[in-house]
mmCIF file of C-alpha atoms in Angstrom:
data_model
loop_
_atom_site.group_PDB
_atom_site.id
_atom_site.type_symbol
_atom_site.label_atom_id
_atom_site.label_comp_id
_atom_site.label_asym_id
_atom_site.label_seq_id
_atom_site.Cartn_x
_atom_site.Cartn_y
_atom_site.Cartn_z
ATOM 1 C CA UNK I 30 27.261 18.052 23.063
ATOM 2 C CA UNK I 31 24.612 18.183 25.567
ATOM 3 C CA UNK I 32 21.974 15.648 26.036
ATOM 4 C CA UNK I 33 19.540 15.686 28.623
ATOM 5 C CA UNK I 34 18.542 12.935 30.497
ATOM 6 C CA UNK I 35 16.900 14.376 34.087
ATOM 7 C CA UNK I 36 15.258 17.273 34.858
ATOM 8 C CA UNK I 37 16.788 20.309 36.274
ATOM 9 C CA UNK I 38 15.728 22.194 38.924
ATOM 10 C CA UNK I 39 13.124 24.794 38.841
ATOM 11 C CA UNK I 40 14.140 28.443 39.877
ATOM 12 C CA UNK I 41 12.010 29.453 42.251
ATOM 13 C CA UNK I 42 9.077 32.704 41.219
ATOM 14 C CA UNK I 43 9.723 32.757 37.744
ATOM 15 C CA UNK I 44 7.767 35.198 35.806
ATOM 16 C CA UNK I 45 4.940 33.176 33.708
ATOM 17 C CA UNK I 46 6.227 32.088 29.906
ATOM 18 C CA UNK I 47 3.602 31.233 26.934
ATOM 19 C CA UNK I 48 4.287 30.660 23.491
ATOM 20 C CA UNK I 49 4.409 28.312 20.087
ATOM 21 C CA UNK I 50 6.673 25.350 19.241
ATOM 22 C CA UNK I 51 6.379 23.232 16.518
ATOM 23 C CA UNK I 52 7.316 19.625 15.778
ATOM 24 C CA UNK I 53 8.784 19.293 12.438
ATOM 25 C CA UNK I 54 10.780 15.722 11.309
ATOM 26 C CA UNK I 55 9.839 13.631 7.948
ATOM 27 C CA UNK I 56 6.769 12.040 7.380
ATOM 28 C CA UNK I 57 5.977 9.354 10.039
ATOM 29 C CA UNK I 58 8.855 10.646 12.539
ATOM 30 C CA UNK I 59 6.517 10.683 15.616
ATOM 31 C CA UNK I 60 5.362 14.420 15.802
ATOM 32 C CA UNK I 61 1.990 13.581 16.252
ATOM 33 C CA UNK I 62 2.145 11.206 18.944
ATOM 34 C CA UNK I 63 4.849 13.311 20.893
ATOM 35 C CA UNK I 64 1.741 16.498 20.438
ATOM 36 C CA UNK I 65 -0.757 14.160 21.859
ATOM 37 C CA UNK I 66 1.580 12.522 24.944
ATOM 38 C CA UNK I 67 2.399 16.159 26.117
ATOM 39 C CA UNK I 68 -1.054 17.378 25.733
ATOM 40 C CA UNK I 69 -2.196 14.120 27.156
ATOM 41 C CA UNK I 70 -5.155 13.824 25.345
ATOM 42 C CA UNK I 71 -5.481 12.844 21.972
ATOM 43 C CA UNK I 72 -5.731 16.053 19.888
ATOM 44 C CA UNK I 73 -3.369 15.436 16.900
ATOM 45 C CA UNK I 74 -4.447 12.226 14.133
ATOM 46 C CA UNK I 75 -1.935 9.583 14.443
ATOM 47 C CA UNK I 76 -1.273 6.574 11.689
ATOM 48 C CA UNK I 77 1.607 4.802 10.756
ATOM 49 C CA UNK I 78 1.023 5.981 7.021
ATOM 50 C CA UNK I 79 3.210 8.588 6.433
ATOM 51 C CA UNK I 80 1.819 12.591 5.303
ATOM 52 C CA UNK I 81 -1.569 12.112 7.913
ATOM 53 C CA UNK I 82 -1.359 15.412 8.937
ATOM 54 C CA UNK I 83 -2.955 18.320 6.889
ATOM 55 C CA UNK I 84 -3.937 21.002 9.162
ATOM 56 C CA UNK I 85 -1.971 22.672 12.201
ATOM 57 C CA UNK I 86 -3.481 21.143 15.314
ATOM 58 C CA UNK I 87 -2.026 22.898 18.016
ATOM 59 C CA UNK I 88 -2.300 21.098 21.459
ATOM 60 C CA UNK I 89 -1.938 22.947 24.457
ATOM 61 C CA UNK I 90 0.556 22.039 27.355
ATOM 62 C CA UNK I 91 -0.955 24.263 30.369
ATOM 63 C CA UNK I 92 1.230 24.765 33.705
ATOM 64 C CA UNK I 93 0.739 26.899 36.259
ATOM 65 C CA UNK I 94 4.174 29.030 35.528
ATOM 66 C CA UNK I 95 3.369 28.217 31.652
ATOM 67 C CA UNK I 96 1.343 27.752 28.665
ATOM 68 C CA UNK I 97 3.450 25.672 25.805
ATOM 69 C CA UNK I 98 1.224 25.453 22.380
ATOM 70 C CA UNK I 99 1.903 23.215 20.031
ATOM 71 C CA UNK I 100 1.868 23.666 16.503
ATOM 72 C CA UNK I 101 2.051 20.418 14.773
ATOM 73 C CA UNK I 102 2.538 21.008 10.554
ATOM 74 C CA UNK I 103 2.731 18.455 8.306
ATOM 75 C CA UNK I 104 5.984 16.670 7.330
ATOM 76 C CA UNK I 105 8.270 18.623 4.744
ATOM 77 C CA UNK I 106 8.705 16.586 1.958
ATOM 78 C CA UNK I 107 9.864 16.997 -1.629
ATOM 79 C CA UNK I 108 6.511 17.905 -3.202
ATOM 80 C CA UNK I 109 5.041 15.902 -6.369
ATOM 81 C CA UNK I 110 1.853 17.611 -6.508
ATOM 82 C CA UNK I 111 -0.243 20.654 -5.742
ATOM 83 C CA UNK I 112 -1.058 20.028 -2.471
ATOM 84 C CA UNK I 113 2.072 19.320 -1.765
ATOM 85 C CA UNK I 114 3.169 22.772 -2.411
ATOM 86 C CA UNK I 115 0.814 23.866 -0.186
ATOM 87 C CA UNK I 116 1.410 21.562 2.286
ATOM 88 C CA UNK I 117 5.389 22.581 2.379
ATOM 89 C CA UNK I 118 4.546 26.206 2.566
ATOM 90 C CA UNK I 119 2.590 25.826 6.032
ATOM 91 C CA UNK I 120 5.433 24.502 7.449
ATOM 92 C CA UNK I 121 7.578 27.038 6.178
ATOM 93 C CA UNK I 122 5.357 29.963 7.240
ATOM 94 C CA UNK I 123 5.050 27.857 10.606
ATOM 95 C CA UNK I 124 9.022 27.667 11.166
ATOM 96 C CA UNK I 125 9.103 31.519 10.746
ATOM 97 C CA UNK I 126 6.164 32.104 13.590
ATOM 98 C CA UNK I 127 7.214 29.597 16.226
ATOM 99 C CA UNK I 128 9.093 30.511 19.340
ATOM 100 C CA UNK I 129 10.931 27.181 19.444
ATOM 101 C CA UNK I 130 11.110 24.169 17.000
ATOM 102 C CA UNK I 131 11.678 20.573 18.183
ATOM 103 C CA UNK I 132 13.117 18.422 14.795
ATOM 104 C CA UNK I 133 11.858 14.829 15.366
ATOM 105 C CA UNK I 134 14.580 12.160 14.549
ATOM 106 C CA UNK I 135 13.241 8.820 15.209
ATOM 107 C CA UNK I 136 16.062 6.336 17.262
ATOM 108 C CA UNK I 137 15.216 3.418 15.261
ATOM 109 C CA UNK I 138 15.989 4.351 11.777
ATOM 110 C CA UNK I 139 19.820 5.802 10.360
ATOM 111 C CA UNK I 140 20.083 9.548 9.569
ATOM 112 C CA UNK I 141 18.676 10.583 5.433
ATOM 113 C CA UNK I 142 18.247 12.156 2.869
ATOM 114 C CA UNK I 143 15.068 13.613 4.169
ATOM 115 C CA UNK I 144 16.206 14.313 7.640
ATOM 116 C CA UNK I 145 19.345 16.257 6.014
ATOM 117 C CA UNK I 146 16.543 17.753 3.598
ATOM 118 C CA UNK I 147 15.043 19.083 6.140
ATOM 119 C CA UNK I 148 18.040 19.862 8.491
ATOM 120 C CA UNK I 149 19.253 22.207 5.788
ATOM 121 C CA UNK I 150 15.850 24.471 5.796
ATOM 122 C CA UNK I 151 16.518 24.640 9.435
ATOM 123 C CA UNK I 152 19.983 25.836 9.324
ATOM 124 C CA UNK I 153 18.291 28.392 7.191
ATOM 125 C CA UNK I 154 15.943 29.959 10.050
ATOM 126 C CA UNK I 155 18.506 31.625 12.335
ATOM 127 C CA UNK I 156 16.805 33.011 15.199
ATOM 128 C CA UNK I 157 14.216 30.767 16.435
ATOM 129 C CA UNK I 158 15.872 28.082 18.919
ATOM 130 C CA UNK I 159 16.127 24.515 17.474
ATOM 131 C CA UNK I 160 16.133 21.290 20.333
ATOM 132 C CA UNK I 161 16.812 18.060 18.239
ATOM 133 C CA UNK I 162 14.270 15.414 19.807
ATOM 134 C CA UNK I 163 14.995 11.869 19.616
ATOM 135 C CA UNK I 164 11.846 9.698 18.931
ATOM 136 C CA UNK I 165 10.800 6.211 19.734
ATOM 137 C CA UNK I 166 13.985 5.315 22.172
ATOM 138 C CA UNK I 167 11.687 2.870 23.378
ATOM 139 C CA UNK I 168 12.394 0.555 20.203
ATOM 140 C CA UNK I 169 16.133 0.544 20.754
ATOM 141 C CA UNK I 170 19.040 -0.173 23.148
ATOM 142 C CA UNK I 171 21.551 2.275 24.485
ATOM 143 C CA UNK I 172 24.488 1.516 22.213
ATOM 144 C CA UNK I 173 22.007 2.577 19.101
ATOM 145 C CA UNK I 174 20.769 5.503 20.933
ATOM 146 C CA UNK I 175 24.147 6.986 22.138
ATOM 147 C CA UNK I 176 25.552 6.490 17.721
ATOM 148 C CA UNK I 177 21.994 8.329 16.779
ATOM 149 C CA UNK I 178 22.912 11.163 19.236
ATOM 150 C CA UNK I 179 26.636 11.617 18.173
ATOM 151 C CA UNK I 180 24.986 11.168 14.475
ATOM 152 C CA UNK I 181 22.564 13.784 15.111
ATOM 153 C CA UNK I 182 25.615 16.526 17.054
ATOM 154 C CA UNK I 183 27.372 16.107 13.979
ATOM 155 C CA UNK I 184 25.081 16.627 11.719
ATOM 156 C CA UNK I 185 24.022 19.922 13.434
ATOM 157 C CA UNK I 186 28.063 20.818 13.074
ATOM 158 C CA UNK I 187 28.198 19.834 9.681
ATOM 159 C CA UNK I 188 25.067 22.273 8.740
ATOM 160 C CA UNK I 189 25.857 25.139 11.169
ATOM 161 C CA UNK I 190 23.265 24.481 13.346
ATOM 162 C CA UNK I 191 23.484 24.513 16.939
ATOM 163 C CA UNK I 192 20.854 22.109 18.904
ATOM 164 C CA UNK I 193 19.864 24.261 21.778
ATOM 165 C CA UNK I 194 19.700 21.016 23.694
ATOM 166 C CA UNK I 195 19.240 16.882 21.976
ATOM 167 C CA UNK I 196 16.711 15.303 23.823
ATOM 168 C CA UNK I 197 15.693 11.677 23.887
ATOM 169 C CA UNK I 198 11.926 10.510 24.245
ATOM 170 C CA UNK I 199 9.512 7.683 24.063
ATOM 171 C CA UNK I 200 5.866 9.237 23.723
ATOM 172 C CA UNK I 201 4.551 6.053 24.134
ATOM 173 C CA UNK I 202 6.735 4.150 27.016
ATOM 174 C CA UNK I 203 6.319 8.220 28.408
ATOM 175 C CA UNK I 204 10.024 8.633 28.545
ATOM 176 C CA UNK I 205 11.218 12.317 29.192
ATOM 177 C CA UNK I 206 8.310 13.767 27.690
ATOM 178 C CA UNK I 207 7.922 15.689 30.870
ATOM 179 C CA UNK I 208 11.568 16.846 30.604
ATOM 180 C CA UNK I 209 11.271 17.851 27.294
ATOM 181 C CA UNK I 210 8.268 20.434 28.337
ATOM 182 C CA UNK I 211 10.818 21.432 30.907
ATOM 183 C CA UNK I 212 13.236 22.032 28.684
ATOM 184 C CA UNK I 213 11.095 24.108 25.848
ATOM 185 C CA UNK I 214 9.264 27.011 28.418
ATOM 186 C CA UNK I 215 12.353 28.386 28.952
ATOM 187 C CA UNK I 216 12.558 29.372 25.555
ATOM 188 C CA UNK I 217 9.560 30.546 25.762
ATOM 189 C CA UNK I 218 8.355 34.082 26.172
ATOM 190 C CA UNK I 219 7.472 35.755 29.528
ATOM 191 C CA UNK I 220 3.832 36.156 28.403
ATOM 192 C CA UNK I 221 0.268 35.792 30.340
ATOM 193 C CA UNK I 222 -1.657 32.881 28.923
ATOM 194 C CA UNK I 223 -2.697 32.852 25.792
ATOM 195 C CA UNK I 224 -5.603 30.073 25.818
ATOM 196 C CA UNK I 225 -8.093 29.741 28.372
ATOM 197 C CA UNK I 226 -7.694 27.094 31.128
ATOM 198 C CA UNK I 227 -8.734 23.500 29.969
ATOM 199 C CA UNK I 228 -8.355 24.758 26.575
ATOM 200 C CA UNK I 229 -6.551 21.538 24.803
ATOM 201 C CA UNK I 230 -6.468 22.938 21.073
ATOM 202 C CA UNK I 231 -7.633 25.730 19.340
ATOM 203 C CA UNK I 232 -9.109 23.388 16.029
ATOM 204 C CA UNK I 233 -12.423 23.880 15.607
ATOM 205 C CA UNK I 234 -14.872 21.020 16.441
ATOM 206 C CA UNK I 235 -15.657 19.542 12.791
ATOM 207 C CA UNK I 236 -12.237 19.885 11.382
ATOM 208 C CA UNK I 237 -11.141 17.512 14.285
ATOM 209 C CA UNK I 238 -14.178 14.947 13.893
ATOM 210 C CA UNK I 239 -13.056 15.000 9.997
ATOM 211 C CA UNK I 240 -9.526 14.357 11.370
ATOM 212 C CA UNK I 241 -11.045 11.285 12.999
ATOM 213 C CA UNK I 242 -12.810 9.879 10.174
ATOM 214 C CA UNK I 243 -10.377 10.182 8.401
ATOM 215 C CA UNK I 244 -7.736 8.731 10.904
ATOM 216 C CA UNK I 245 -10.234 5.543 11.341
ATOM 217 C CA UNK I 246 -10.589 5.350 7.526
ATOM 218 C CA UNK I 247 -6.728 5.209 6.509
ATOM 219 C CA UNK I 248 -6.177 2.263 9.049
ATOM 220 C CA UNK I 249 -5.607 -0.775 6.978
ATOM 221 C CA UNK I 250 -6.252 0.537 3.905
ATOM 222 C CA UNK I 251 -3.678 -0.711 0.994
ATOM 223 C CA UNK I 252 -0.629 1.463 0.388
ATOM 224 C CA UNK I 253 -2.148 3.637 -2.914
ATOM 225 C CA UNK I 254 -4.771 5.186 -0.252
ATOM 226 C CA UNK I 255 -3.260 7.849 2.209
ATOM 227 C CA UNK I 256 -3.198 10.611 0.180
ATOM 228 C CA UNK I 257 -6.155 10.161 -2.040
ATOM 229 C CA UNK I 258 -8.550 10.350 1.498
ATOM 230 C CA UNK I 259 -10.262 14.070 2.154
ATOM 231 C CA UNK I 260 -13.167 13.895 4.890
ATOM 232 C CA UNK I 261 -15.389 17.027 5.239
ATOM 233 C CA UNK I 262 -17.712 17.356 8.215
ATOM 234 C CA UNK I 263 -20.952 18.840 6.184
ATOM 235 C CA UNK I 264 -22.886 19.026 8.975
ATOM 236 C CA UNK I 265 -23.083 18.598 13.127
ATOM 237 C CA UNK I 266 -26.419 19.092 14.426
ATOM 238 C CA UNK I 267 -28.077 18.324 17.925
ATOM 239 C CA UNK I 268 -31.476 16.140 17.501
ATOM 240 C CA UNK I 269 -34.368 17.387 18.445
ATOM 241 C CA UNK I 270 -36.723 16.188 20.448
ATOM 242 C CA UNK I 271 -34.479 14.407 22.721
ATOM 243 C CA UNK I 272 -34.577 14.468 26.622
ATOM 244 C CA UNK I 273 -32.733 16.998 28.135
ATOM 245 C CA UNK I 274 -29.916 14.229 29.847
ATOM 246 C CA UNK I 275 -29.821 12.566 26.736
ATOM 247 C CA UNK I 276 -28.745 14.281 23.952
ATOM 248 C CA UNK I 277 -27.765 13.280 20.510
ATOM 249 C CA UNK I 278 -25.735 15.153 17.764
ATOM 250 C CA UNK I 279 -26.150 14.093 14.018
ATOM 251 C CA UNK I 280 -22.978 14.012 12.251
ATOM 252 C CA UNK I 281 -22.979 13.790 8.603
ATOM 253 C CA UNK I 282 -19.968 13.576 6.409
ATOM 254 C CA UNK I 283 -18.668 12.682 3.213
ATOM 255 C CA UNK I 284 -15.634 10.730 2.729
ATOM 256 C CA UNK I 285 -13.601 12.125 -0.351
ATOM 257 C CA UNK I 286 -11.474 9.752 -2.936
ATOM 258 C CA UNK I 287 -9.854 10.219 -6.629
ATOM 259 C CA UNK I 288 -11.216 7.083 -8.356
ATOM 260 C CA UNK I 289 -14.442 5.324 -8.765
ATOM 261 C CA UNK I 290 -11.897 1.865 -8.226
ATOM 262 C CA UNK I 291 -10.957 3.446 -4.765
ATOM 263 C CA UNK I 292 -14.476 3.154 -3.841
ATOM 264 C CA UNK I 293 -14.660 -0.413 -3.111
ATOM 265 C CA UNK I 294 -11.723 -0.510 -1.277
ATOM 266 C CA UNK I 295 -13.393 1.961 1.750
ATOM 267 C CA UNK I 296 -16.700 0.584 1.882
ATOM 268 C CA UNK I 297 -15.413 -3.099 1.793
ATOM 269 C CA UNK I 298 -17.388 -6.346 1.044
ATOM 270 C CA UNK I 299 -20.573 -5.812 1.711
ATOM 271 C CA UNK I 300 -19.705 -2.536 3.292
ATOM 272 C CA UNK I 301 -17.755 -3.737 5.891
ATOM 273 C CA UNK I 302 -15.020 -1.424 5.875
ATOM 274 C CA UNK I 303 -17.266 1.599 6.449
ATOM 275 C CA UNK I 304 -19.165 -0.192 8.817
ATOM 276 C CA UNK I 305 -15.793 -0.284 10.622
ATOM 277 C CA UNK I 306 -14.817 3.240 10.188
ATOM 278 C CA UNK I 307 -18.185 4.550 11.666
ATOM 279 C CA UNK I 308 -17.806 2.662 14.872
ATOM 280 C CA UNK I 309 -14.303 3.394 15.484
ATOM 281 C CA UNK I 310 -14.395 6.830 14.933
ATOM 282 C CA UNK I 311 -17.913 7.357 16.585
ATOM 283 C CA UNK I 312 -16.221 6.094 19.594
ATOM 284 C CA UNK I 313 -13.148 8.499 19.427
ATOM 285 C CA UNK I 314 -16.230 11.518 18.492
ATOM 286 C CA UNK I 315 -18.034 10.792 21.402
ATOM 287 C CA UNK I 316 -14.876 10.675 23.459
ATOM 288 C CA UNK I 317 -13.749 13.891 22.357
ATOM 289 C CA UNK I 318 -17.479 15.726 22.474
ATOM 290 C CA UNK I 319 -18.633 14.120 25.689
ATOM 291 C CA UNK I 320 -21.582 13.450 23.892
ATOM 292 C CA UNK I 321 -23.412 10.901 22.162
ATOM 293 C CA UNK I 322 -23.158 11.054 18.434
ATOM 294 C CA UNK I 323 -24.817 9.299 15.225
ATOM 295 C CA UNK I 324 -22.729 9.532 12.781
ATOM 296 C CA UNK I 325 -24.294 9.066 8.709
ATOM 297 C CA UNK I 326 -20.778 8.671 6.524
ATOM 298 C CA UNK I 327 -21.294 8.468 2.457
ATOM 299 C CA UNK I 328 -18.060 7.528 -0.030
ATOM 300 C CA UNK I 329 -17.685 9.949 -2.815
ATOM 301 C CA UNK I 330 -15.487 10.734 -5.511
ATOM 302 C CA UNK I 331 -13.735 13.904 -5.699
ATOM 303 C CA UNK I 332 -11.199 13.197 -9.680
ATOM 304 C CA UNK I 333 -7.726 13.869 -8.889
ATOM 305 C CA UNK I 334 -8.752 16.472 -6.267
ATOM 306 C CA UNK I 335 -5.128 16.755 -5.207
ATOM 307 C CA UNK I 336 -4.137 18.063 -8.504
ATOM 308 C CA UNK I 337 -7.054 20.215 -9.000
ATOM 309 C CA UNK I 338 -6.836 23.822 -7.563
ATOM 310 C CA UNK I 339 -10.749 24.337 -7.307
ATOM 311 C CA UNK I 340 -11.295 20.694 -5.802
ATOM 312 C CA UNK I 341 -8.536 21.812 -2.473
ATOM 313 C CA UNK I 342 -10.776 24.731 -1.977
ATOM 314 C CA UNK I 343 -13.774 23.306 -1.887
ATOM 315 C CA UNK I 344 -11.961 20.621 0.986
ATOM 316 C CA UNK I 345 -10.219 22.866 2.735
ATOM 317 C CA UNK I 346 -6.475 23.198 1.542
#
């Protein structure tokens, strides 16, 4: 078993790599942080409610021998309802596509049934290399660590899969996360680059904005919420009339639920909660625009739009 700990050298003139890896790892396993500390900016939505991510944000690494783009798909998970189906056969399609895929095993929580779930659609996909990245080393010592790495070697032997290297990180104590870059251009490619220069992701504006709406509306909401939140951007307009140096952009978008009950529970006494959401997530806009936003968010309900094929087209599944 190889793990890496340090970084190894750099041959000298090698030809320039691009290419696609993807994160995959149960809900909640760190993928999303990992995306944003290599991209370092925040590009992918990050909560600690499982099954946040919906849509493939890919964040671009750039170097100057490399471009690494990340795919980050949602978590594969046993599915219980439409758009879970959907959800599971992104990833799948993703898996196929990807030049290298990076299964996120967080240090701080014992092997499952999901991980093992998961493991055994990997051992399925025989060509693409597979690095086994251990998450979150920051929230355990190194006797823990060093059983999660044998844990993780065997269960690679026991499934027929062999980890082209096992990696531990901490995204956010920034632990190897340079290393791990290291170690996935390699398997990269020799290719030009793919994205221009300064290029961080290739989402388009509003379906990240939504992303931070919606990020800003899950926090603290009670357990039953996660899944029942859609945002949709309806529109993003620059005011008129304003001063050249100071623009302005209108946003205006509609925050989706299942139930009239759920309602109360995102705008909050006396509309609190929203109240909330809007500055938060005006502040993370702004931040990612560069520009100054006003931001006009309304609560509606959308009945069991999970469930309801015509409902996930009209929000974007």
């Amino acid at each position: 078993m190889s793990v890496r700990t340090q970084s190894s050298e750099q041959p000298a003139e090698a030809a320039h790599r691009a290419g696609f890896a993807c994160f995959v790892g149960r809900p909640n396993a760190g993928k999303s942080t990992l995306t944003n500390a290599l991209v370092g900016k925040k590009v992918a939505i990050t909560s600690n409610r499982p099954q946040t991510t919906r849509h493939t944000v890919r964040g671009i690494v750039h170097r100057p021998d490399a471009q690494l783009i990340l795919v980050d798909t949602p978590g594969l998970h046993k599915p219980r309802t439409l758009l879970g189906e959907r959800l599971n056969d992104v990833v799948r399609t993703t898996w196929a596509e990807v030049d290298v895929i990076g299964f996120c095993l967080p240090a701080n929580e014992k092997l499952g049934p999901g991980d093992r779930f998961i493991a055994k659609e990997l051992a399925g996909i025989k060509r693409t290399p597979k690095v086994a990245v251990v998450t979150k080393t920051d929230l355990v010592d190194s006797k823990a660590l060093a059983e999660q790495l044998i844990a993780i070697d065997q269960l690679g032997k026991e499934l027929g899969i062999e980890w082209a290297e096992i990696v531990p990180v901490s995204a956010v104590g920034d632990q190897q996360v340079e290393l791990l870059a290291d170690l996935l251009i390699p398997m990269l490619p020799e290719s030009p680059p793919l994205y221009p220069e300064g290029d961080l992701t290739d989402e388009p504006e509003q379906v990240m904005v939504a992303e931070l709406i919606r990020e800003a509306a899950l926090e603290g909401v009670r357990d039953e919420l996660p899944h029942s939140i859609a945002v949709v951007v309806e529109e993003m307009l620059p005011r008129e009339d304003r001063p050249a140096d100071k623009p302005l952009l209108d946003i205006h978008a509609n925050i989706y639920i299942e139930r009239p009950s759920q309602k109360g529970i995102i705008i909050g006494p006396k509309g609190k909660r929203l109240k909330d959401v809007g500055i938060k997530s005006r502040k993370q806009i702004e931040a990612l625009l560069g520009t100054a936003v006003f931001l006009d968010l309304h609560v509606k309900v959308a009945k069991d739009w999970q469930r309801d094929p015509k409902q996930l087209r009209k929000l974007g599944f």
